[in-house]
XYZ file of N, CA and C in Angstrom:
717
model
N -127.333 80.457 -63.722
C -127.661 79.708 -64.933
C -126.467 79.745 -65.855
N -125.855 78.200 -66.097
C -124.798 78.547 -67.057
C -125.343 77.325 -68.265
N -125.339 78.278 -69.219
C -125.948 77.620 -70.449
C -125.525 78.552 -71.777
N -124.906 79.001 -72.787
C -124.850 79.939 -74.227
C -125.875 79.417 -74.662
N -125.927 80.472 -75.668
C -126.926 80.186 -76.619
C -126.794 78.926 -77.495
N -125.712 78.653 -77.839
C -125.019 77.568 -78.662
C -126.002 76.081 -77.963
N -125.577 75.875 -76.838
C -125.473 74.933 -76.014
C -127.460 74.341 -75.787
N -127.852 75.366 -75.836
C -129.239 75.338 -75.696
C -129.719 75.079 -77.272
N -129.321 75.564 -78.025
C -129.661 74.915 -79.357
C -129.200 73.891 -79.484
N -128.197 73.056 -79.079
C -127.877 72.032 -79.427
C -128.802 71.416 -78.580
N -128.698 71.556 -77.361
C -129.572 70.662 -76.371
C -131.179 70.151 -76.639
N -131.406 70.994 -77.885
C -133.049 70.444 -78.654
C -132.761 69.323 -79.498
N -131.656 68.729 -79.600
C -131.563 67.928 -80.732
C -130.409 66.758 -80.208
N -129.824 66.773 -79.285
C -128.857 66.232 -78.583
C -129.140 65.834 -77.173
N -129.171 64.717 -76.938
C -129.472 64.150 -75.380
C -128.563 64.489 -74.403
N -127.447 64.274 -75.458
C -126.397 64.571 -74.079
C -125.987 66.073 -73.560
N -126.400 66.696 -74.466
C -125.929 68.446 -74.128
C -126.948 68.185 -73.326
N -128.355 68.242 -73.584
C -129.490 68.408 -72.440
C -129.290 68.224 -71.147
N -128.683 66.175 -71.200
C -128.359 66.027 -69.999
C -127.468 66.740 -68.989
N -126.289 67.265 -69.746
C -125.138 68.339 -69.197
C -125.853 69.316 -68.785
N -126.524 70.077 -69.265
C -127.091 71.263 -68.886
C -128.162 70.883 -67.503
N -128.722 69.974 -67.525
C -129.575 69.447 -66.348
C -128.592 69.329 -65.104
N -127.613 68.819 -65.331
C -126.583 68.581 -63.971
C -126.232 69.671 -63.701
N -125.625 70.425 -64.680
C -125.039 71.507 -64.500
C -125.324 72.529 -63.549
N -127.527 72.515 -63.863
C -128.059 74.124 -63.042
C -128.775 73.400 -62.348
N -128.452 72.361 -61.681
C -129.375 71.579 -60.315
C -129.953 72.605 -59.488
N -128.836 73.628 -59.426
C -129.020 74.486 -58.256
C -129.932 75.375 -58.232
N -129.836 75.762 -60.035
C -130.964 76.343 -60.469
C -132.153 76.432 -60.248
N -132.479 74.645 -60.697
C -133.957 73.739 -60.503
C -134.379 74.098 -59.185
N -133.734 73.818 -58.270
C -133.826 73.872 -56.997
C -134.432 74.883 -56.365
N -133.482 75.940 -56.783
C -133.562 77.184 -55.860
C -134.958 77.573 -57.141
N -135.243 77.788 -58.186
C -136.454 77.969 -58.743
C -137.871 76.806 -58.179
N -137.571 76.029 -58.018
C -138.519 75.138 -57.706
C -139.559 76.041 -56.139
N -138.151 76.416 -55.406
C -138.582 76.566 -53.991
C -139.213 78.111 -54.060
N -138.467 78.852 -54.949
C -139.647 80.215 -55.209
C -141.110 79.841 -55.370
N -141.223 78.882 -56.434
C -142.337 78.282 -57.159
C -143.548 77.839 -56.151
N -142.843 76.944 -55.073
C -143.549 76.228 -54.548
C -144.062 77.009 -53.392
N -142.664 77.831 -52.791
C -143.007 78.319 -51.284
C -142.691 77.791 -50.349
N -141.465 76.430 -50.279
C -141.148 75.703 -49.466
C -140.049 75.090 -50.123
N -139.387 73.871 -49.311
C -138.055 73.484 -49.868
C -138.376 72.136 -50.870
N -138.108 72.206 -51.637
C -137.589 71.661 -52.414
C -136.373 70.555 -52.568
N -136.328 69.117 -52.747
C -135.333 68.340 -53.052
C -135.350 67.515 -54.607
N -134.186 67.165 -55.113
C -134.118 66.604 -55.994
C -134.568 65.283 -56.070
N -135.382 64.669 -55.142
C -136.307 63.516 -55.190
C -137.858 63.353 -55.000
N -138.252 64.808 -55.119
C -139.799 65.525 -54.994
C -140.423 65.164 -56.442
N -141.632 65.584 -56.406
C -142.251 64.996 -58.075
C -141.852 66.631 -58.309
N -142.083 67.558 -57.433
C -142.078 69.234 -58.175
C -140.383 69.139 -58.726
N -139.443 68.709 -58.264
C -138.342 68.782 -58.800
C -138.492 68.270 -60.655
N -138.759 67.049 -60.876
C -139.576 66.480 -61.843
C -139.622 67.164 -62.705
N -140.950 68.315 -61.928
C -141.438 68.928 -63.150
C -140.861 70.114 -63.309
N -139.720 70.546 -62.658
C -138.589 71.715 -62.934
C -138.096 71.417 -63.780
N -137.668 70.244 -64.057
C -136.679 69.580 -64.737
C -137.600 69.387 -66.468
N -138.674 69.082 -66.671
C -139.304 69.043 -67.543
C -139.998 70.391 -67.882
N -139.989 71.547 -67.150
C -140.022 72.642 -67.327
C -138.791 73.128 -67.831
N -137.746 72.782 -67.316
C -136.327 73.112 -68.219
C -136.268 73.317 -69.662
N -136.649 71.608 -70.050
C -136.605 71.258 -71.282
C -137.777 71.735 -72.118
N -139.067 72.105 -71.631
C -139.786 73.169 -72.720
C -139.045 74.326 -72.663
N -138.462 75.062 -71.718
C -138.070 76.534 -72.091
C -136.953 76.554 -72.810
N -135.835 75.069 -72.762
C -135.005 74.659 -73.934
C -135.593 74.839 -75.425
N -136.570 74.386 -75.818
C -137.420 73.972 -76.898
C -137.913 75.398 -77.393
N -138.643 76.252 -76.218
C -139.350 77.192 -77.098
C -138.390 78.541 -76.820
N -137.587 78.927 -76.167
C -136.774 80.186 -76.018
C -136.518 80.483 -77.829
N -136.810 81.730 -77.200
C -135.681 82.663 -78.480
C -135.286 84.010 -77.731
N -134.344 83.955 -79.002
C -133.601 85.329 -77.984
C -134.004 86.230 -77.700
N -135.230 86.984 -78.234
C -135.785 88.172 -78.624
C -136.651 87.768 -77.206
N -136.527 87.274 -76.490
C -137.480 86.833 -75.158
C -136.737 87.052 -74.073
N -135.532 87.629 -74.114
C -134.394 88.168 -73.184
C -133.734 87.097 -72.771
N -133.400 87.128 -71.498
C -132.520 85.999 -70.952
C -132.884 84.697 -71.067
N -132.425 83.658 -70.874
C -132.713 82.404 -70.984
C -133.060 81.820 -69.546
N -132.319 82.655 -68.407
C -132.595 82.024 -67.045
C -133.918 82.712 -67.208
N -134.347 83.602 -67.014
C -135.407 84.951 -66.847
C -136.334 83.980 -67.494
N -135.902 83.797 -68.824
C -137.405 83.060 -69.515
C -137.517 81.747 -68.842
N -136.468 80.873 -68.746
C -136.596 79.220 -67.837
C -137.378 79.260 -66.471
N -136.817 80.280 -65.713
C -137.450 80.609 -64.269
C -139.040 80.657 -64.842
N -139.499 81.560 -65.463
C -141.062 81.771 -65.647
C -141.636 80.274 -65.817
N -141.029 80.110 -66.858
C -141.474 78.256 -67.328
C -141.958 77.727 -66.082
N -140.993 77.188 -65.898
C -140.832 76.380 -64.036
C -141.912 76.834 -63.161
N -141.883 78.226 -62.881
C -143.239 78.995 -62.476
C -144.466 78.184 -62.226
N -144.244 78.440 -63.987
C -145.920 78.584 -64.093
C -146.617 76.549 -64.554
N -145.517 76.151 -64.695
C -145.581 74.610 -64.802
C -145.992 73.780 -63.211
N -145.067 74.301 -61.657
C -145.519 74.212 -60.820
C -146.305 74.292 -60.276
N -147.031 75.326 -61.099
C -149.019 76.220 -60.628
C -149.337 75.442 -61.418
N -149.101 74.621 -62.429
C -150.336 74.423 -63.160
C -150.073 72.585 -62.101
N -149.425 72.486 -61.954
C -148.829 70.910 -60.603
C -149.661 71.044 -59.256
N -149.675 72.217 -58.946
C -150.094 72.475 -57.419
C -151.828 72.615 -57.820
N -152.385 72.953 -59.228
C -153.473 73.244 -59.293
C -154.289 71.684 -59.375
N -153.385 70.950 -60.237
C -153.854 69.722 -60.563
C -153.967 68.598 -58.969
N -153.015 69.124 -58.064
C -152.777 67.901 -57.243
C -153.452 68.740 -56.051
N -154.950 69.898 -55.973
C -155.037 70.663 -55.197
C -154.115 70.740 -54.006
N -153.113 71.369 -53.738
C -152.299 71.407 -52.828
C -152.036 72.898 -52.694
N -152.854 73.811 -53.289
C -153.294 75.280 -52.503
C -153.322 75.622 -51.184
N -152.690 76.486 -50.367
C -152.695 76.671 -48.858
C -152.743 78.390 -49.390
N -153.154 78.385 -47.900
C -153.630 80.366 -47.926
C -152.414 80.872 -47.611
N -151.438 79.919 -47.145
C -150.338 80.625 -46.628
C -149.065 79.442 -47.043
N -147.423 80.141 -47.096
C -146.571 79.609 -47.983
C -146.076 78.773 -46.319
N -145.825 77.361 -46.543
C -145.640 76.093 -45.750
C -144.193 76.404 -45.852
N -143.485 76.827 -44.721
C -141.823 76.780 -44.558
C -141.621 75.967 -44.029
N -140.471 74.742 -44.095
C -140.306 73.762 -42.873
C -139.264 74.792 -41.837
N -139.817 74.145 -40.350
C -138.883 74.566 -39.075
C -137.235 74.763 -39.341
N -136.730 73.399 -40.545
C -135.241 74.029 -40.850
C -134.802 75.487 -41.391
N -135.741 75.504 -42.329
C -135.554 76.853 -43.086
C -135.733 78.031 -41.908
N -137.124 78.085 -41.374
C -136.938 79.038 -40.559
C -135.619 79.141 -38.986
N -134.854 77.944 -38.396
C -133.531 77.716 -38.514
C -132.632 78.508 -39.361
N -132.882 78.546 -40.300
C -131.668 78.938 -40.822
C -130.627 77.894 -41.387
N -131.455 76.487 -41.118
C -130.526 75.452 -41.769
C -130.959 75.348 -43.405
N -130.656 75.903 -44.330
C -131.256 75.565 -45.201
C -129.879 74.999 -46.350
N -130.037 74.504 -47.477
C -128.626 74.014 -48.532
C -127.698 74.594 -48.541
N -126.638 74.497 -47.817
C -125.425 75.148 -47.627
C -124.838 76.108 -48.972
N -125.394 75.904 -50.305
C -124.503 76.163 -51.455
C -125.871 77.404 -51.940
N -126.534 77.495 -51.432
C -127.534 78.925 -51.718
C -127.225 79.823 -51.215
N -127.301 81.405 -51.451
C -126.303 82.328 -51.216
C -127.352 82.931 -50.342
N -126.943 83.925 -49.384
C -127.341 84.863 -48.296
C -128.886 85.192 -48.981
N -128.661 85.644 -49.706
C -129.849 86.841 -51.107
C -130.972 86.179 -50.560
N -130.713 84.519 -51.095
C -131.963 83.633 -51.317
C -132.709 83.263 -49.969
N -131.722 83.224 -48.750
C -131.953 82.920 -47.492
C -132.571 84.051 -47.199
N -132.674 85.484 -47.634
C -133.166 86.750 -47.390
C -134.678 86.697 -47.791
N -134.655 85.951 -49.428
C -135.782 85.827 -49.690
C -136.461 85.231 -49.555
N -136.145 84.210 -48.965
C -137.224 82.861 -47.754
C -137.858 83.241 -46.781
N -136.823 84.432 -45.827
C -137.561 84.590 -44.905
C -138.603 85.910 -45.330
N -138.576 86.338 -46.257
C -139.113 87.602 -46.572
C -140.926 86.993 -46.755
N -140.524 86.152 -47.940
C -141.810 84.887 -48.307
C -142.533 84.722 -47.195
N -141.935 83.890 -46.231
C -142.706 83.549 -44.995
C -142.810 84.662 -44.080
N -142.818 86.118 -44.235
C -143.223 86.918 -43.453
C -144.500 87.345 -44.072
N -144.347 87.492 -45.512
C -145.492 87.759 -46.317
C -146.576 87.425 -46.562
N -146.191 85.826 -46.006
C -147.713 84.851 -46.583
C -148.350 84.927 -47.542
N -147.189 85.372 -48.799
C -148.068 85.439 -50.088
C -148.085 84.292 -50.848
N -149.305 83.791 -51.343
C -150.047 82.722 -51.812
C -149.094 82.137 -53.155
N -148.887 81.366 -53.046
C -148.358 80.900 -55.008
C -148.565 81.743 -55.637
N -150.398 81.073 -55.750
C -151.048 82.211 -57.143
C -151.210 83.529 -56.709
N -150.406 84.078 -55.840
C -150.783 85.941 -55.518
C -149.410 86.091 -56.032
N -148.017 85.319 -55.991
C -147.112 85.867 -56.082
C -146.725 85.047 -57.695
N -147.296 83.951 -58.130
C -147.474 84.254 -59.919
C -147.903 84.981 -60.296
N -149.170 85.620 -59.983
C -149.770 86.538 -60.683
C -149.011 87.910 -61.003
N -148.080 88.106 -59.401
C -147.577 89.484 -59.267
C -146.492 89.408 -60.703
N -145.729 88.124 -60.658
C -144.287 87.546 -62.043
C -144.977 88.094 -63.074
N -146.607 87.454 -63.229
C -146.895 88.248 -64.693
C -147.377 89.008 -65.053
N -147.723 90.197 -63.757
C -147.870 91.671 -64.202
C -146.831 92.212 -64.346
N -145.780 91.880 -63.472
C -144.330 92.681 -63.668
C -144.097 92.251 -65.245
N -144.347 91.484 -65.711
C -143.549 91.183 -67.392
C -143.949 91.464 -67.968
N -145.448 91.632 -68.207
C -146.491 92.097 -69.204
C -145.930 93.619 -69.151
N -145.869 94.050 -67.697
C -146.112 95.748 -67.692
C -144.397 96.219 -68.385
N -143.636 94.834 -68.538
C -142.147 95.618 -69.069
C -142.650 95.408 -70.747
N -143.209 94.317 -71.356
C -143.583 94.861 -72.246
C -144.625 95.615 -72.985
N -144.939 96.363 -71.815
C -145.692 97.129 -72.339
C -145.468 98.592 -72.256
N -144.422 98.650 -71.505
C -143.456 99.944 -71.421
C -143.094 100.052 -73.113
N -142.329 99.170 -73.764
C -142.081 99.300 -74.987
C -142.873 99.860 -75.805
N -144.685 99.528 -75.461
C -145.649 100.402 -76.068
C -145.922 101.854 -76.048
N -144.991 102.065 -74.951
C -145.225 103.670 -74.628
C -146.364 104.067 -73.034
N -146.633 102.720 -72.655
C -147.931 102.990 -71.739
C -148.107 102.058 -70.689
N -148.727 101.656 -69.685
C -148.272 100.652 -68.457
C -149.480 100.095 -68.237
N -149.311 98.788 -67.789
C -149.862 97.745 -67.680
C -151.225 98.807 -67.092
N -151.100 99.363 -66.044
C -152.204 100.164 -64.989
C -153.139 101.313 -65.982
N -152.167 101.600 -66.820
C -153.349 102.226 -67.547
C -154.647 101.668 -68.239
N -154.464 100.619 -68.342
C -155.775 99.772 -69.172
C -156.746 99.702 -68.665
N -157.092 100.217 -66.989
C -158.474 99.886 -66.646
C -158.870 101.275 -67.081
N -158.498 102.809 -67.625
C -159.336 103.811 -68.171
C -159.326 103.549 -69.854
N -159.073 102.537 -70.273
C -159.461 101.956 -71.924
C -159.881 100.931 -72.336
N -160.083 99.988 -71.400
C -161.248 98.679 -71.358
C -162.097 99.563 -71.920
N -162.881 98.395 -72.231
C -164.418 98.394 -73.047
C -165.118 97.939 -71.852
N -166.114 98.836 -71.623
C -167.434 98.509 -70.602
C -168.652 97.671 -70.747
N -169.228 98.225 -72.088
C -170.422 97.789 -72.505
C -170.162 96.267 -73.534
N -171.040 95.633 -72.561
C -170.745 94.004 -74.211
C -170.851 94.106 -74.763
N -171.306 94.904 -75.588
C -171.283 94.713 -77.238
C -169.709 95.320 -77.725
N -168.923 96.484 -77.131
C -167.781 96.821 -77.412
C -166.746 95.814 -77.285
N -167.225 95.226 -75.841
C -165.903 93.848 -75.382
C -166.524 93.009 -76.653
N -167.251 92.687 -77.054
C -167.570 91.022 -78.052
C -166.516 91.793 -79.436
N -166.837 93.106 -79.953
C -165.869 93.656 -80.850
C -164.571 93.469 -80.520
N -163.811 94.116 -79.624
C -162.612 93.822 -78.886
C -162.354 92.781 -78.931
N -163.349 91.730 -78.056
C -162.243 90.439 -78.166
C -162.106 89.589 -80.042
N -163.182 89.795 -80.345
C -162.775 89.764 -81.938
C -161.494 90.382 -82.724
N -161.597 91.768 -82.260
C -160.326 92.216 -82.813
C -158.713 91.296 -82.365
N -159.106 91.245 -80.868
C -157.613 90.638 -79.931
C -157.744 89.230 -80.424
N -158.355 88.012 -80.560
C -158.154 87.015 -81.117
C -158.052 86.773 -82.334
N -158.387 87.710 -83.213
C -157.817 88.185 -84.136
C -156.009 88.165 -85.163
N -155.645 89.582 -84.071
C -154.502 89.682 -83.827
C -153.399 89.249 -83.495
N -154.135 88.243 -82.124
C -152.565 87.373 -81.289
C -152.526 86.254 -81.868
N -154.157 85.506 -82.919
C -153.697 84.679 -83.739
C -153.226 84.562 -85.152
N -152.856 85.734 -85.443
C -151.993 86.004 -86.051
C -150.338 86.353 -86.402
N -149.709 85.511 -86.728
C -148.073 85.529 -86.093
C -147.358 86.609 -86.977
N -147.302 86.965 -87.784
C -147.091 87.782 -88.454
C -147.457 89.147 -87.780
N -149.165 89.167 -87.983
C -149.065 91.226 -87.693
C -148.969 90.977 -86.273
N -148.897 89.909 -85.433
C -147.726 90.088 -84.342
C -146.145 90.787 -83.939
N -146.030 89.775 -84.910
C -144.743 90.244 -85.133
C -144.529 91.714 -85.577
N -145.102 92.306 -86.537
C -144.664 93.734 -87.348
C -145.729 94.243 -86.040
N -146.543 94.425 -84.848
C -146.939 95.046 -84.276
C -145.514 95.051 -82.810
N -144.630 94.324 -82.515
C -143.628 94.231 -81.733
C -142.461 94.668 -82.555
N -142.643 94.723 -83.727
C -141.437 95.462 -84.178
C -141.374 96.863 -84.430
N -143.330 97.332 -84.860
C -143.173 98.687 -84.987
C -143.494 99.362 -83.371
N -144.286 98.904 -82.965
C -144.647 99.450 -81.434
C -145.797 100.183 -81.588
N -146.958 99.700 -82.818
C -147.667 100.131 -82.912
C -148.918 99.185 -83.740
N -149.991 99.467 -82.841
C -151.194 98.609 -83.709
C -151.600 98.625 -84.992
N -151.614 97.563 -85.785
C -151.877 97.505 -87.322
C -153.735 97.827 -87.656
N -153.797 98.801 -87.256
C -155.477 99.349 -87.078
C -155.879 98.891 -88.430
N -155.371 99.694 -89.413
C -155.716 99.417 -90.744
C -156.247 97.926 -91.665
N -154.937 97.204 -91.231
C -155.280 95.632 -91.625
C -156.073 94.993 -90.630
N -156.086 95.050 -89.107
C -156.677 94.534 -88.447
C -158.612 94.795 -88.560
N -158.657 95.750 -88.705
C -160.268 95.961 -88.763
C -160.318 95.843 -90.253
N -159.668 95.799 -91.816
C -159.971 95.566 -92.303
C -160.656 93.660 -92.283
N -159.770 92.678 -91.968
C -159.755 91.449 -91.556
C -160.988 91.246 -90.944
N -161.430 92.067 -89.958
C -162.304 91.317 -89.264
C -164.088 92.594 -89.504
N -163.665 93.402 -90.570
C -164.617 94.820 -91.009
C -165.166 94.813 -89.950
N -164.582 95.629 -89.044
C -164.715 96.258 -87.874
C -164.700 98.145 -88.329
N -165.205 99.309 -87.988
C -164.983 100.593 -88.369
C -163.480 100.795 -86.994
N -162.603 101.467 -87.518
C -161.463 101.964 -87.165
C -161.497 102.628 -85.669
N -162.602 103.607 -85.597
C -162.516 104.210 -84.650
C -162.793 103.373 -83.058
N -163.238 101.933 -83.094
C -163.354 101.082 -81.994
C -161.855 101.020 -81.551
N -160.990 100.580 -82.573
C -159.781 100.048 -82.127
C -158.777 100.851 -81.931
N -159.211 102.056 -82.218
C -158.475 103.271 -82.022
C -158.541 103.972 -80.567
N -159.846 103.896 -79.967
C -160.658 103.998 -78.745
C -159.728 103.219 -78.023
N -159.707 102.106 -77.938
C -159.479 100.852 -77.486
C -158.318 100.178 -77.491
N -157.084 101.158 -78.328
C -155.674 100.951 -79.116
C -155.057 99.793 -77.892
N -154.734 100.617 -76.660
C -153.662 99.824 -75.634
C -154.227 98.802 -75.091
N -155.405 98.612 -75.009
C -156.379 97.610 -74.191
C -155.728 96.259 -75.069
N -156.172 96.895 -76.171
C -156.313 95.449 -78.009
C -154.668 95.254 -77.490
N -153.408 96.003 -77.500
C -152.532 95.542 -77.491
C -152.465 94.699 -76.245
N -152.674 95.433 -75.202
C -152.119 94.260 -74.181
C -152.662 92.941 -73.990
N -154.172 92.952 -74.441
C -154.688 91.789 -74.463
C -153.915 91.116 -75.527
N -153.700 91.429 -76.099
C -152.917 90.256 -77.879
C -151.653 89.757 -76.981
N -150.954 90.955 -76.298
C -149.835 90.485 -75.764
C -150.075 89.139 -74.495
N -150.847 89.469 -73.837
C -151.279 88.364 -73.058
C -151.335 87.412 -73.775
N -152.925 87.334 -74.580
C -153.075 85.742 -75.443
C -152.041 85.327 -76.045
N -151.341 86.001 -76.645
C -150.088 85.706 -77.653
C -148.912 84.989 -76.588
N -149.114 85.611 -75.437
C -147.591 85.133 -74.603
C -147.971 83.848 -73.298
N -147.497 83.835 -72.636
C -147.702 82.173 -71.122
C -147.994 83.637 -69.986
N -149.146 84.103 -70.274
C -149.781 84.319 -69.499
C -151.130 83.652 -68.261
N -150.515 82.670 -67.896
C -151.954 81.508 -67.760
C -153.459 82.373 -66.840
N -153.108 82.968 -65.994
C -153.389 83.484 -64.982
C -154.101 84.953 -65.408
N -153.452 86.209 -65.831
C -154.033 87.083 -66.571
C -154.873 86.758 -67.521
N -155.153 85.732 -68.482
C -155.730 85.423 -69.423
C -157.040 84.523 -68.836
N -157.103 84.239 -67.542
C -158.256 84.457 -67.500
C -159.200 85.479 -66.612
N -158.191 86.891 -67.058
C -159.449 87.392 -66.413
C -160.173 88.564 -68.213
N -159.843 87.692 -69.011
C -159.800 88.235 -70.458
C -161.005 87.076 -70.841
N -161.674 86.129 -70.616
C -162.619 85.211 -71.075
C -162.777 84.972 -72.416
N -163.661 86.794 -72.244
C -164.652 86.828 -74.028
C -163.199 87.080 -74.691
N -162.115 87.581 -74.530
C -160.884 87.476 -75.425
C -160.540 85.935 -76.026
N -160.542 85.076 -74.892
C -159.977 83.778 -75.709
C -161.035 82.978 -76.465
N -162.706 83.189 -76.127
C -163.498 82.057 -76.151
C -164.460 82.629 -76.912
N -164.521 84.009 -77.670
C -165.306 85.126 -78.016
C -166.873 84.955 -77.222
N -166.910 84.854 -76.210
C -168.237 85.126 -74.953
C -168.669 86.372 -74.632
């Protein structure tokens, strides 16, 4: 991915930087497309398309504080392709390699790594949505390292009983729709218990119980989690 920061800000407001930057990481599109999809990929496919229009939202919404720009573009693309493959049901239980690839004939200008990770894919037979899902536990669980605690710990601090989850997800929709004590909760690394249950007069000791659960769920709703977020329901829809 060759893009500065400069270049990508301009490219929200300028056609032609955009366009430059589109030629530029073809290879990019490409070789992201074919993670995405599970198969090859050409620049005259509709999924290419929507790489390419996946580009230009992760142009639009990146900030820096979201780490890399390829790191964040790749996810985009991702999860824009799943939401392509969901719409045009084109789900298979298993990832469709063409006979070239498994050849070994695949785009001369992709490096060994990627040819490693093709054939790895098609040994695996892991599903799109098994191997999106896996992209957004790995990201959630890095930010949630920052919290002090890992993605895996949350199934001993869920809420069991419905009446605790209907509190909870009150508190978490709450929270992640809130951009602000978002924000001062990613800057301190710690839940705003105080204002938050004041807001919604909740007693303290639920969300205290419940501290890492409330965060990671906010972090989900709050972030392009498509996939994790729904296994959160009463979080987005208070159910």
């Amino acid at each position: 991915m060759i893009a500065t920061e400069q270049e990508i800000f301009d490219a929200r407001s300028h056609e032609e930087t955009l366009s430059l930057l589109l030629n530029r990481n073809r290879k990019f599109l490409l070789v992201s497309s074919f993670h995405a999809c599970g198969r090859y990929i050409s620049s005259s496919d509709d999924e290419y398309s929507v790489a390419m229009r996946a580009f230009h939202e992760a142009i639009l919404t990146w900030r820096s504080d979201q780490g890399s720009f390829a790191n964040f573009c790749r996810m985009v693309i991702q999860r824009r392709l799943l939401d392509y493959i969901r719409k045009e049901s084109k789900y298979k239980a298993e990832i469709n390699v063409p006979n070239e690839t498994l050849d070994g004939q695949i785009e001369e200008d992709e490096s060994a790594l990627e040819t490693e990770i093709r054939k790895k894919l098609c040994e695996e037979g892991l599903s799109v949505r098994e191997r999106a899902m896996k992209e957004e536990i790995d990201e959630i669980q890095e930010q949630l390292k920052e919290y002090g605690f890992s993605f895996y710990d949350l199934s001993a601090c869920s809420p069991k009983a419905q009446k605790t989850k209907n509190t909870c997800g009150e508190l978490i929709r709450t929270l992640a729709g809130d951009e602000e004590m978002m924000k001062r909760m990613r800057e301190t690394k710690t839940l705003p218990i105080s204002d938050l249950c004041r807001r919604c007069s909740i007693q303290k000791k639920i969300a205290e119980r419940h501290r890492r659960y409330i965060i990671a769920a906010a972090e989900i709703l709050y972030g392009d989690y498509p996939l994790l977020k729904e296994y959160i329901p009463y979080c987005r829809k208070g159910e």
